[in-house]
Coordinates of N, CA and C in Angstrom, one line a residue:
X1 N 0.8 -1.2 0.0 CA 0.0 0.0 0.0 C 0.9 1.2 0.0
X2 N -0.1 2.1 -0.8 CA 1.2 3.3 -0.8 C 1.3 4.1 0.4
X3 N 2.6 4.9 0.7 CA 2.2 5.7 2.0 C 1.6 7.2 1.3
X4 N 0.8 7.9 2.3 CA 0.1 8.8 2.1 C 1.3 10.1 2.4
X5 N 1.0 11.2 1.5 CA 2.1 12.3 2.2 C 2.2 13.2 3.2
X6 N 2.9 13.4 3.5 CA 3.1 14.0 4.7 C 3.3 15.5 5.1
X7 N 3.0 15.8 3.8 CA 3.7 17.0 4.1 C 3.2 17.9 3.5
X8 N 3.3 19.6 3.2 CA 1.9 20.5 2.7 C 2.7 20.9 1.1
X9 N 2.5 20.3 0.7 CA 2.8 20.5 -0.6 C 3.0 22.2 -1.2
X10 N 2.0 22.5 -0.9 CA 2.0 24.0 -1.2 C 3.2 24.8 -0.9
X11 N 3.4 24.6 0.4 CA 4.9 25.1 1.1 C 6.3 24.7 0.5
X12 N 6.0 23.4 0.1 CA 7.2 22.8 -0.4 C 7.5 23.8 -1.6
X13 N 6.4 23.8 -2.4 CA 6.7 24.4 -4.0 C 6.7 25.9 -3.6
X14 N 6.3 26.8 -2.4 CA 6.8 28.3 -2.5 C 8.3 27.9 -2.1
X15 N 8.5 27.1 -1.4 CA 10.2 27.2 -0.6 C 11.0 26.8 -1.9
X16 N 10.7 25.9 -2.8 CA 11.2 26.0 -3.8 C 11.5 27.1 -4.8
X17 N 10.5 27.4 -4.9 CA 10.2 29.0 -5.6 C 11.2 29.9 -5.4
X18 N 11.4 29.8 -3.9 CA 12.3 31.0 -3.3 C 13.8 30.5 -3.4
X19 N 14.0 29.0 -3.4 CA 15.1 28.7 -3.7 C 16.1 29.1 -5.1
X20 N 15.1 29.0 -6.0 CA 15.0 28.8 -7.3 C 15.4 30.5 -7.8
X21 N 14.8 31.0 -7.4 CA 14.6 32.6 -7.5 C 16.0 32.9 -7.2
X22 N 16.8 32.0 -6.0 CA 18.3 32.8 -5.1 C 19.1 32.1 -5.7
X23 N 18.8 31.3 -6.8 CA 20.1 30.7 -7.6 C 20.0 29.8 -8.9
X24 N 18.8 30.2 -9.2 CA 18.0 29.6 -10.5 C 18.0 28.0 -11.0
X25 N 17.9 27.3 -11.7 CA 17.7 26.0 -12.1 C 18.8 25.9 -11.4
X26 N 20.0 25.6 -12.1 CA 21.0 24.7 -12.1 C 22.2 25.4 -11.6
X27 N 21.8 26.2 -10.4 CA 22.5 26.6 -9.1 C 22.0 26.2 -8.1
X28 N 20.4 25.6 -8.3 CA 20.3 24.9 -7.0 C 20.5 23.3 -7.4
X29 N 20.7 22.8 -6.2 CA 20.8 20.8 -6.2 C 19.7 20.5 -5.4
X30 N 19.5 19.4 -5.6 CA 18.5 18.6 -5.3 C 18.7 19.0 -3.6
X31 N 20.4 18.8 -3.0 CA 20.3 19.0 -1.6 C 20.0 20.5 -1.2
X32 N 19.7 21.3 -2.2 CA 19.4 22.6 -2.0 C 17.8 22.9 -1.8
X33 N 17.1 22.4 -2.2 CA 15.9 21.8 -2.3 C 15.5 21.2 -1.3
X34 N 15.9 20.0 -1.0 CA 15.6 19.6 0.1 C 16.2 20.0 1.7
X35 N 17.2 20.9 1.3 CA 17.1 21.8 2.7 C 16.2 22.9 2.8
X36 N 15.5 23.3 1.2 CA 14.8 25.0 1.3 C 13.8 23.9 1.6
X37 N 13.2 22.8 1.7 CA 11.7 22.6 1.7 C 11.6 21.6 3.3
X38 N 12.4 21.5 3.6 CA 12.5 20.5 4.9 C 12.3 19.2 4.7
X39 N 12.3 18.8 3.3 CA 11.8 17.5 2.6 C 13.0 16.5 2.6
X40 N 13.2 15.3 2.4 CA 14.1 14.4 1.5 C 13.7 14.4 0.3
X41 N 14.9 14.0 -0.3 CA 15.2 14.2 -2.2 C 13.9 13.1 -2.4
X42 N 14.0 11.8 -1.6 CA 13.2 11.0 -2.2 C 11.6 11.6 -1.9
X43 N 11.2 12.0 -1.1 CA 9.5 12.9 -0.8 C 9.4 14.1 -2.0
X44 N 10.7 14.4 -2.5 CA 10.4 15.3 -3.4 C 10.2 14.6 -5.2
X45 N 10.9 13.8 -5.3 CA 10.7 12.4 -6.1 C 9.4 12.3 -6.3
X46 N 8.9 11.2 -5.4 CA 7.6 11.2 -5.2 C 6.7 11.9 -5.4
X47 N 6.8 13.8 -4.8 CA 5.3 14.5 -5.3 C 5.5 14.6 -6.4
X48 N 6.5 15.3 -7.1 CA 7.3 16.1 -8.2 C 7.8 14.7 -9.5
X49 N 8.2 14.0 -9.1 CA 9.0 13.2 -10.2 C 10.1 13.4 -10.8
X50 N 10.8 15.3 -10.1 CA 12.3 15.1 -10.6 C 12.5 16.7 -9.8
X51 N 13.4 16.9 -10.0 CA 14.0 18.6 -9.8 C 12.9 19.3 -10.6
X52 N 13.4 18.7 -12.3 CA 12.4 19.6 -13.1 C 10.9 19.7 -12.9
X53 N 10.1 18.5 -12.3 CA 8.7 18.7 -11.7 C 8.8 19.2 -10.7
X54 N 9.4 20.2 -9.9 CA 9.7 20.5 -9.3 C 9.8 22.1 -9.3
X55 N 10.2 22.6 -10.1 CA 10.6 23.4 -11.3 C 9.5 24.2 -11.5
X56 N 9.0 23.2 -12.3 CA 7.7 24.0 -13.6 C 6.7 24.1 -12.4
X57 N 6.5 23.3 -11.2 CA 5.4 23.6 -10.4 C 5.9 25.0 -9.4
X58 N 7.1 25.7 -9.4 CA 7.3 26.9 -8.7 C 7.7 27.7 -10.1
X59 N 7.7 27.6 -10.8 CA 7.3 28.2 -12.0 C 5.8 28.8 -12.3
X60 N 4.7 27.8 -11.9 CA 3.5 28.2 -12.1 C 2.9 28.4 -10.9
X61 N 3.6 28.8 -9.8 CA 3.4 29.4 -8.5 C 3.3 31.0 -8.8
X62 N 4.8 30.7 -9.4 CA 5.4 32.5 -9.4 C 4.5 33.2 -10.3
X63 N 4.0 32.7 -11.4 CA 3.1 33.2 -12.5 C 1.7 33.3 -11.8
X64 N 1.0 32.2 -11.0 CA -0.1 32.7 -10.4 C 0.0 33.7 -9.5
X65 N 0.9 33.6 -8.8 CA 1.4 34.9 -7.6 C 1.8 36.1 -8.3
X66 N 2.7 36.3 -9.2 CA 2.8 37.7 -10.0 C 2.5 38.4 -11.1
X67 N 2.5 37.1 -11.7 CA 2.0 37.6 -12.8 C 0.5 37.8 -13.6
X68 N -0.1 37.0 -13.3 CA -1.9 37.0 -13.4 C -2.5 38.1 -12.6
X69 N -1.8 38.7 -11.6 CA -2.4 39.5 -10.9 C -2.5 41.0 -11.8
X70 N -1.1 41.1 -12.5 CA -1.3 41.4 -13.6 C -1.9 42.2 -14.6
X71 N -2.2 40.8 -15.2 CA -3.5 40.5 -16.4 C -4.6 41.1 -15.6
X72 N -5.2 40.6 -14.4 CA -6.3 40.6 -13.8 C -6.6 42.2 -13.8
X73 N -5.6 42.8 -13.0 CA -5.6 44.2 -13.2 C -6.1 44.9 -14.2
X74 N -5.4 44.7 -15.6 CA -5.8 45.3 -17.2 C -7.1 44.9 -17.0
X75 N -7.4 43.6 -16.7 CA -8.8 43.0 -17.2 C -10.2 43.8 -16.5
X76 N -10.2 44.2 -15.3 CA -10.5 44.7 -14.4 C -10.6 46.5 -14.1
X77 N -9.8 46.7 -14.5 CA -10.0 48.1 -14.0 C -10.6 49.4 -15.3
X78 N -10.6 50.4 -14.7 CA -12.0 51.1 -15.6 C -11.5 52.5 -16.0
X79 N -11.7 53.3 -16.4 CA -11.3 54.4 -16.7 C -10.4 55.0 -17.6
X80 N -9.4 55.7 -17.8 CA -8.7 56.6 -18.6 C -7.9 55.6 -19.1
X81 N -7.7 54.7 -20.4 CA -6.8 53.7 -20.5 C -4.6 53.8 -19.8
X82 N -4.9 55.3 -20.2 CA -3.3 55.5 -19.7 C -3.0 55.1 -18.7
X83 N -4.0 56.0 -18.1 CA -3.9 55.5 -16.1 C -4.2 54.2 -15.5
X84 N -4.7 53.1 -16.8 CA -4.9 52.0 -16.4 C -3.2 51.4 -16.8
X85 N -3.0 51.3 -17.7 CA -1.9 50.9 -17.9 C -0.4 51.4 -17.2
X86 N -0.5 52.4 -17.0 CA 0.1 53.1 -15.7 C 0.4 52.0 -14.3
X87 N -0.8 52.1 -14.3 CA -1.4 51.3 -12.6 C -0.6 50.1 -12.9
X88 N -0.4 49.5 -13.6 CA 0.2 47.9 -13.8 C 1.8 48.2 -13.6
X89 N 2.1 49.4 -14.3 CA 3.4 49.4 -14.0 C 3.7 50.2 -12.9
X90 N 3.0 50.7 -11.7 CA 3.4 51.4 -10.9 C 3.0 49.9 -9.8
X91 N 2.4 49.3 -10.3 CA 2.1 48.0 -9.1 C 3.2 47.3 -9.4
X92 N 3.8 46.6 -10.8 CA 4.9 46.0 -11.0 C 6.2 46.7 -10.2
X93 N 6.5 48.1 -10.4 CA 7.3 48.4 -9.5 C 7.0 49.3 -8.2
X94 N 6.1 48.5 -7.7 CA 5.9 48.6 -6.1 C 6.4 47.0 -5.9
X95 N 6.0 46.2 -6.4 CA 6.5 44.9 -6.0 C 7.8 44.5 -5.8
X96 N 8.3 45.0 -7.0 CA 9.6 44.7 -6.9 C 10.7 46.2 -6.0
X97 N 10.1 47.0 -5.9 CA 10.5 47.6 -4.9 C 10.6 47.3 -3.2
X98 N 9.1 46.5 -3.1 CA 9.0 46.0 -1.8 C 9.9 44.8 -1.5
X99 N 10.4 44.0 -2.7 CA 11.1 42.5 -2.7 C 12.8 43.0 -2.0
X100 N 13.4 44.1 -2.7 CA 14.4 44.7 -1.9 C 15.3 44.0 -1.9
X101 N 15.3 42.5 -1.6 CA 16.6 41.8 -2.3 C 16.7 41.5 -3.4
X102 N 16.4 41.6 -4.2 CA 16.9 41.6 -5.3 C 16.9 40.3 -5.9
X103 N 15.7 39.6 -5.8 CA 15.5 38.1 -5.9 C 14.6 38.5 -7.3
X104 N 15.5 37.0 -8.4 CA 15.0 37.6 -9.3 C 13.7 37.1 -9.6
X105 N 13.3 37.3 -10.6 CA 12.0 37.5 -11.3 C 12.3 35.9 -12.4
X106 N 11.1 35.1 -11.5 CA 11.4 33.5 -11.9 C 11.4 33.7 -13.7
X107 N 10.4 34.6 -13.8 CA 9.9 34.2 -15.6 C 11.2 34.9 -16.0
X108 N 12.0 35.8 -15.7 CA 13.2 36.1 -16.5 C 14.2 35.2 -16.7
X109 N 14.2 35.1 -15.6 CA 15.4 33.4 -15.2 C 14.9 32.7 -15.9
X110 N 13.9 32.3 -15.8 CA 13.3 30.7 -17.0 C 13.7 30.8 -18.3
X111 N 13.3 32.2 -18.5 CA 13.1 32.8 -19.9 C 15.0 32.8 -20.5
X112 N 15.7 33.1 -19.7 CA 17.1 33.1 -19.9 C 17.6 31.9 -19.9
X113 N 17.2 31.0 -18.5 CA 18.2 29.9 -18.5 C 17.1 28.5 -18.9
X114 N 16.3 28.7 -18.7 CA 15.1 27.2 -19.5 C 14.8 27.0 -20.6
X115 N 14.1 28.4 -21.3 CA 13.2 28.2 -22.2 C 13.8 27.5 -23.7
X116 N 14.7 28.2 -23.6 CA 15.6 27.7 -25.2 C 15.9 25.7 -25.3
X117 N 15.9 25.0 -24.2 CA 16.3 23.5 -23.6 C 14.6 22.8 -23.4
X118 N 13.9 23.9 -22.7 CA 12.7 23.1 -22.1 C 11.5 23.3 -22.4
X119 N 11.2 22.5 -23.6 CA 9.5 23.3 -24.4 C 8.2 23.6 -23.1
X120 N 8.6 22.9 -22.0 CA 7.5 22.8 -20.9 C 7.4 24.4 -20.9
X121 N 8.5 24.7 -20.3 CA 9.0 26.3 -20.0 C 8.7 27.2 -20.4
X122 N 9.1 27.2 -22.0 CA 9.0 27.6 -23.1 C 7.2 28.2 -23.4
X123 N 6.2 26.7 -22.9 CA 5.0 27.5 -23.5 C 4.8 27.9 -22.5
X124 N 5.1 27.5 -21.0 CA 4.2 28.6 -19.7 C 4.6 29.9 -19.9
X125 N 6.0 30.1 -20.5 CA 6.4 31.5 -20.3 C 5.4 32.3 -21.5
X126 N 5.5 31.8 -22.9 CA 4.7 32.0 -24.1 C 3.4 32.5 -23.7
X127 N 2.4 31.6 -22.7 CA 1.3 31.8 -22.5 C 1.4 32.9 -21.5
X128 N 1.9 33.0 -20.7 CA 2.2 34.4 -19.5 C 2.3 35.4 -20.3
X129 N 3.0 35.5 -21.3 CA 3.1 37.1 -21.8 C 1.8 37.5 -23.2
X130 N 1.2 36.3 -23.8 CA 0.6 36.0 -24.2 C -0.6 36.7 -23.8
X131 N -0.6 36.5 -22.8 CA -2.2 36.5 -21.7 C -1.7 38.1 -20.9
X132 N -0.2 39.2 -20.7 CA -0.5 39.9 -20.8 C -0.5 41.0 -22.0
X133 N 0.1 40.6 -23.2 CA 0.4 41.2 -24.5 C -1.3 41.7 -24.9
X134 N -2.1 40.4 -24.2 CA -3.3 40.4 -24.8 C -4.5 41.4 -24.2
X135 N -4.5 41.7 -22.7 CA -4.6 42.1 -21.7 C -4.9 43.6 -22.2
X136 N -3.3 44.3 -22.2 CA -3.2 44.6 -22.5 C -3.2 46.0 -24.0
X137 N -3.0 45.2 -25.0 CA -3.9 45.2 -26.2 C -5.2 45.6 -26.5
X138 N -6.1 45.2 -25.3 CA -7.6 45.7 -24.8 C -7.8 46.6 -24.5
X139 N -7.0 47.3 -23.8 CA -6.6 48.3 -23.0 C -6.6 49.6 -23.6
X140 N -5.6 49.0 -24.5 CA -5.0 50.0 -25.3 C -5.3 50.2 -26.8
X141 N -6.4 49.2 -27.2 CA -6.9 49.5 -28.5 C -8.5 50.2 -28.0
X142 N -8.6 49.5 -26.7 CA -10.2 50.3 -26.3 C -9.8 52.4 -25.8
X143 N -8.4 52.1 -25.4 CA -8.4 53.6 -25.4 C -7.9 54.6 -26.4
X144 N -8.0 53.4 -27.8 CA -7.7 54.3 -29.2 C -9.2 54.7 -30.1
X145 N -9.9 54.1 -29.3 CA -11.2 54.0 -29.9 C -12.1 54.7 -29.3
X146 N -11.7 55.2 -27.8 CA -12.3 56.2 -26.7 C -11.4 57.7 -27.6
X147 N -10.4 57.6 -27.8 CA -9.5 58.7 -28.3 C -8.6 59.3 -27.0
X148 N -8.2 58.5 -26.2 CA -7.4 58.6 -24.8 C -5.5 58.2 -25.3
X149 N -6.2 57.6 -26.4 CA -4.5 57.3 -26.7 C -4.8 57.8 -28.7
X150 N -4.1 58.0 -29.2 CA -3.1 58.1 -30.3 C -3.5 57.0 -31.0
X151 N -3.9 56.8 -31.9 CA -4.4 55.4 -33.1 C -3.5 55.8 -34.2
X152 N -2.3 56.0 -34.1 CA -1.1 56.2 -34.6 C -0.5 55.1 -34.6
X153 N 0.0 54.3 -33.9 CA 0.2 53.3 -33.6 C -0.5 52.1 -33.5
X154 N 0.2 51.2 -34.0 CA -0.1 49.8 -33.7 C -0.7 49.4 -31.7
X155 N -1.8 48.9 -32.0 CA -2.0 48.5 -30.3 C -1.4 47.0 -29.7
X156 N -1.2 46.8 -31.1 CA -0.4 45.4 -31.1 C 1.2 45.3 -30.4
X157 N 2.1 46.5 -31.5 CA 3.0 46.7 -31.5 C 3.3 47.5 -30.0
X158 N 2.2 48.2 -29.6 CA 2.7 48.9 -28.0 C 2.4 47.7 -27.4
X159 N 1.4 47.0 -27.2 CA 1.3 46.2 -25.9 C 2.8 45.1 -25.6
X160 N 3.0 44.8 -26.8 CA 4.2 43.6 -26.8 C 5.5 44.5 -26.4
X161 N 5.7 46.2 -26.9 CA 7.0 47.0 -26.3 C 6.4 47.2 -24.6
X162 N 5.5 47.1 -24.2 CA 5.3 47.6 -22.9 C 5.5 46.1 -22.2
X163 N 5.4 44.8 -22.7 CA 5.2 44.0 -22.1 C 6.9 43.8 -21.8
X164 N 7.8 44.3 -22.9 CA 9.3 43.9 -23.3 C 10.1 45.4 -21.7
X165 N 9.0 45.9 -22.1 CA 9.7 47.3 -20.8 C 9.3 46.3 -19.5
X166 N 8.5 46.0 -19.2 CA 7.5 45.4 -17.5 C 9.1 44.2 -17.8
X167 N 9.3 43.6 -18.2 CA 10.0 42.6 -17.9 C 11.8 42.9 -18.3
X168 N 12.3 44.4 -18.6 CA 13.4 44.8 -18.6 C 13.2 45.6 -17.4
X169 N 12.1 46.2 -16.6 CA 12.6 46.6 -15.3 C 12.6 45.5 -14.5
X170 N 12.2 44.5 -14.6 CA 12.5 43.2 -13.6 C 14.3 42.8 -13.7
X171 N 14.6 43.1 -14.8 CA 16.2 42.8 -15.3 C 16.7 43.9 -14.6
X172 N 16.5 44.9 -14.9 CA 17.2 46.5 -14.3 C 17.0 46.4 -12.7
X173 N 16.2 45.7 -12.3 CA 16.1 45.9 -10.6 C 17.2 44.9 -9.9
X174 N 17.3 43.9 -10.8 CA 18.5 43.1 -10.1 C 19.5 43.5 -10.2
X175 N 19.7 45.1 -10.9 CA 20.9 45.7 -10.4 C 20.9 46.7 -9.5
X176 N 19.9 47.4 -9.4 CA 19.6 48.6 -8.5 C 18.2 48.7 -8.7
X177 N 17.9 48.2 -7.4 CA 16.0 48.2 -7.0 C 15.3 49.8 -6.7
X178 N 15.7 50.8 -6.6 CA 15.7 51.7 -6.2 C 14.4 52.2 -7.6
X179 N 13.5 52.3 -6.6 CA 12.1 52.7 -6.9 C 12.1 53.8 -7.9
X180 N 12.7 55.1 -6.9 CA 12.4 56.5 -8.1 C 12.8 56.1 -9.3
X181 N 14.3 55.3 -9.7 CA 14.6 55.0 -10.6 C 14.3 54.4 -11.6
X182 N 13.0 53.0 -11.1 CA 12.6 52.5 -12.0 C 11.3 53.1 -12.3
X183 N 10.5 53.7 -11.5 CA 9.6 54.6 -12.2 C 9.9 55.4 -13.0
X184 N 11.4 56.2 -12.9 CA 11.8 57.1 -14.2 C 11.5 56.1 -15.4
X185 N 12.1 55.7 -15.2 CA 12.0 53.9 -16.5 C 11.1 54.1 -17.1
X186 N 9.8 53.6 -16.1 CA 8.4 53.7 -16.4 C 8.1 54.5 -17.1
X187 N 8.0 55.4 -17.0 CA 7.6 56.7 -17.2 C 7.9 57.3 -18.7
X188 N 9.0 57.1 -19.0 CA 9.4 56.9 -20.2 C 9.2 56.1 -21.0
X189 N 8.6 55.0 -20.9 CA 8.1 53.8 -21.5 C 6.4 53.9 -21.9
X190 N 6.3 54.3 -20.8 CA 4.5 54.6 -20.6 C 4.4 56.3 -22.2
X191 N 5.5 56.7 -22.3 CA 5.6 58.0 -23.3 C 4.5 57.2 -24.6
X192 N 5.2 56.1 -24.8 CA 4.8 55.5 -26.3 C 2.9 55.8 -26.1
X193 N 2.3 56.0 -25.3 CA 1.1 56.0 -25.1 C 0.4 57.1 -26.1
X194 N 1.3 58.4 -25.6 CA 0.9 60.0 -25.9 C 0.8 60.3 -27.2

C-alpha cells in the first residue's frame, strides 16, 4: 500500500520558488531543495518526479502569484486607459521595490536559462506574456477608440514593447532596486502611449 504524504505540498513548492529565484535552475541541487523545503530528495521524487517537476510547479506558482495579478488588473479596472496601464506598471514596480533583495523574477530566469532547452517552460512562459500582450492590447486599442491614446500606432505593437519594458525593469532591478529610478524607466516607456 502506498504511503500517504506527509507534508503541505504547497509550502514545499513556494520554498522551492524562493530557492530557485536565489540561484535559479542549475545553481540549485537537489540538496538545495531539500534543505529549502525540509523535505528528502526521495519525498520530493515522489510528489514532483524530478527537480524539473519541481521546477515547472514553482514556475506556475510564481506566475499565479505575480503575474496574473497582472493580467487581472488590465482586465478589471476602468477608466482613462493611460492611467490604467500606468497602474500595472506602478504596481509591478511597487513589487519589486518592496522585494528589496533583489531576488530575481522566476519568468526572466526561465526565460534566460530554461526556455531555449525546455519546451514545458517555453510555453508557460509563451502563455504568461501572451495573456498579458493580450490584456493589454484591450486596454489599449479600447483607449484608441475612446481617443485617450493616439491610433497612430499599432495597439499590437505597443502592448508587446510595454510588455518587453514590464519585464526589462525586472532585469534593471536586479541591479539597482531603487524605486524613483525604475519609475523614471516607467515613465518613459509609458511616453509611447501620448
Amino acid at each position: 500500500m502506498a504511503r500517504t504524504r506527509e507534508f503541505d505540498t504547497d509550502a514545499a513548492v513556494e520554498a522551492a520558488m524562493e530557492a530557485f529565484r536565489r540561484t535559479g535552475f542549475e545553481g540549485t541541487s537537489m540538496r538545495d531543495l531539500a534543505e529549502a523545503t525540509s523535505l528528502g530528495s526521495g519525498s520530493i521524487y515522489a510528489a514532483f518526479g524530478s527537480k524539473e517537476g519541481l521546477y515547472l510547479a514553482a514556475l506556475d506558482l510564481y506566475r499565479q502569484r505575480y503575474a496574473l495579478p497582472l493580467t487581472d488588473l488590465l482586465r478589471s479596472a476602468r477608466g482613462d486607459a493611460r492611467e490604467v496601464v500606468r497602474a500595472v506598471f506602478v504596481s509591478a514596480v511597487d513589487e519589486i521595490a518592496r522585494d528589496g533583495r533583489r531576488r530575481a523574477c522566476l519568468i526572466v530566469a526561465a526565460a534566460m536559462e530554461r526556455a531555449r532547452d525546455d519546451d514545458r517552460v517555453a510555453t508557460r512562459l509563451r502563455s504568461t506574456t501572451q495573456a498579458l500582450e493580450l490584456a493589454l492590447f484591450d486596454v489599449i486599442a479600447e483607449g484608441q477608440v475612446r481617443g485617450q491614446i493616439p491610433g497612430d500606432r499599432s495597439a499590437s505593437d505597443l502592448s508587446k514593447f510595454l510588455v518587453t519594458n514590464l519585464q526589462g525593469l525586472r532585469v534593471m532591478a536586479a541591479i539597482d532596486p531603487d524605486r524613483a529610478t525604475l519609475m523614471r524607466s516607467a515613465e518613459v516607456a509609458l511616453n509611447c502611449l501620448d
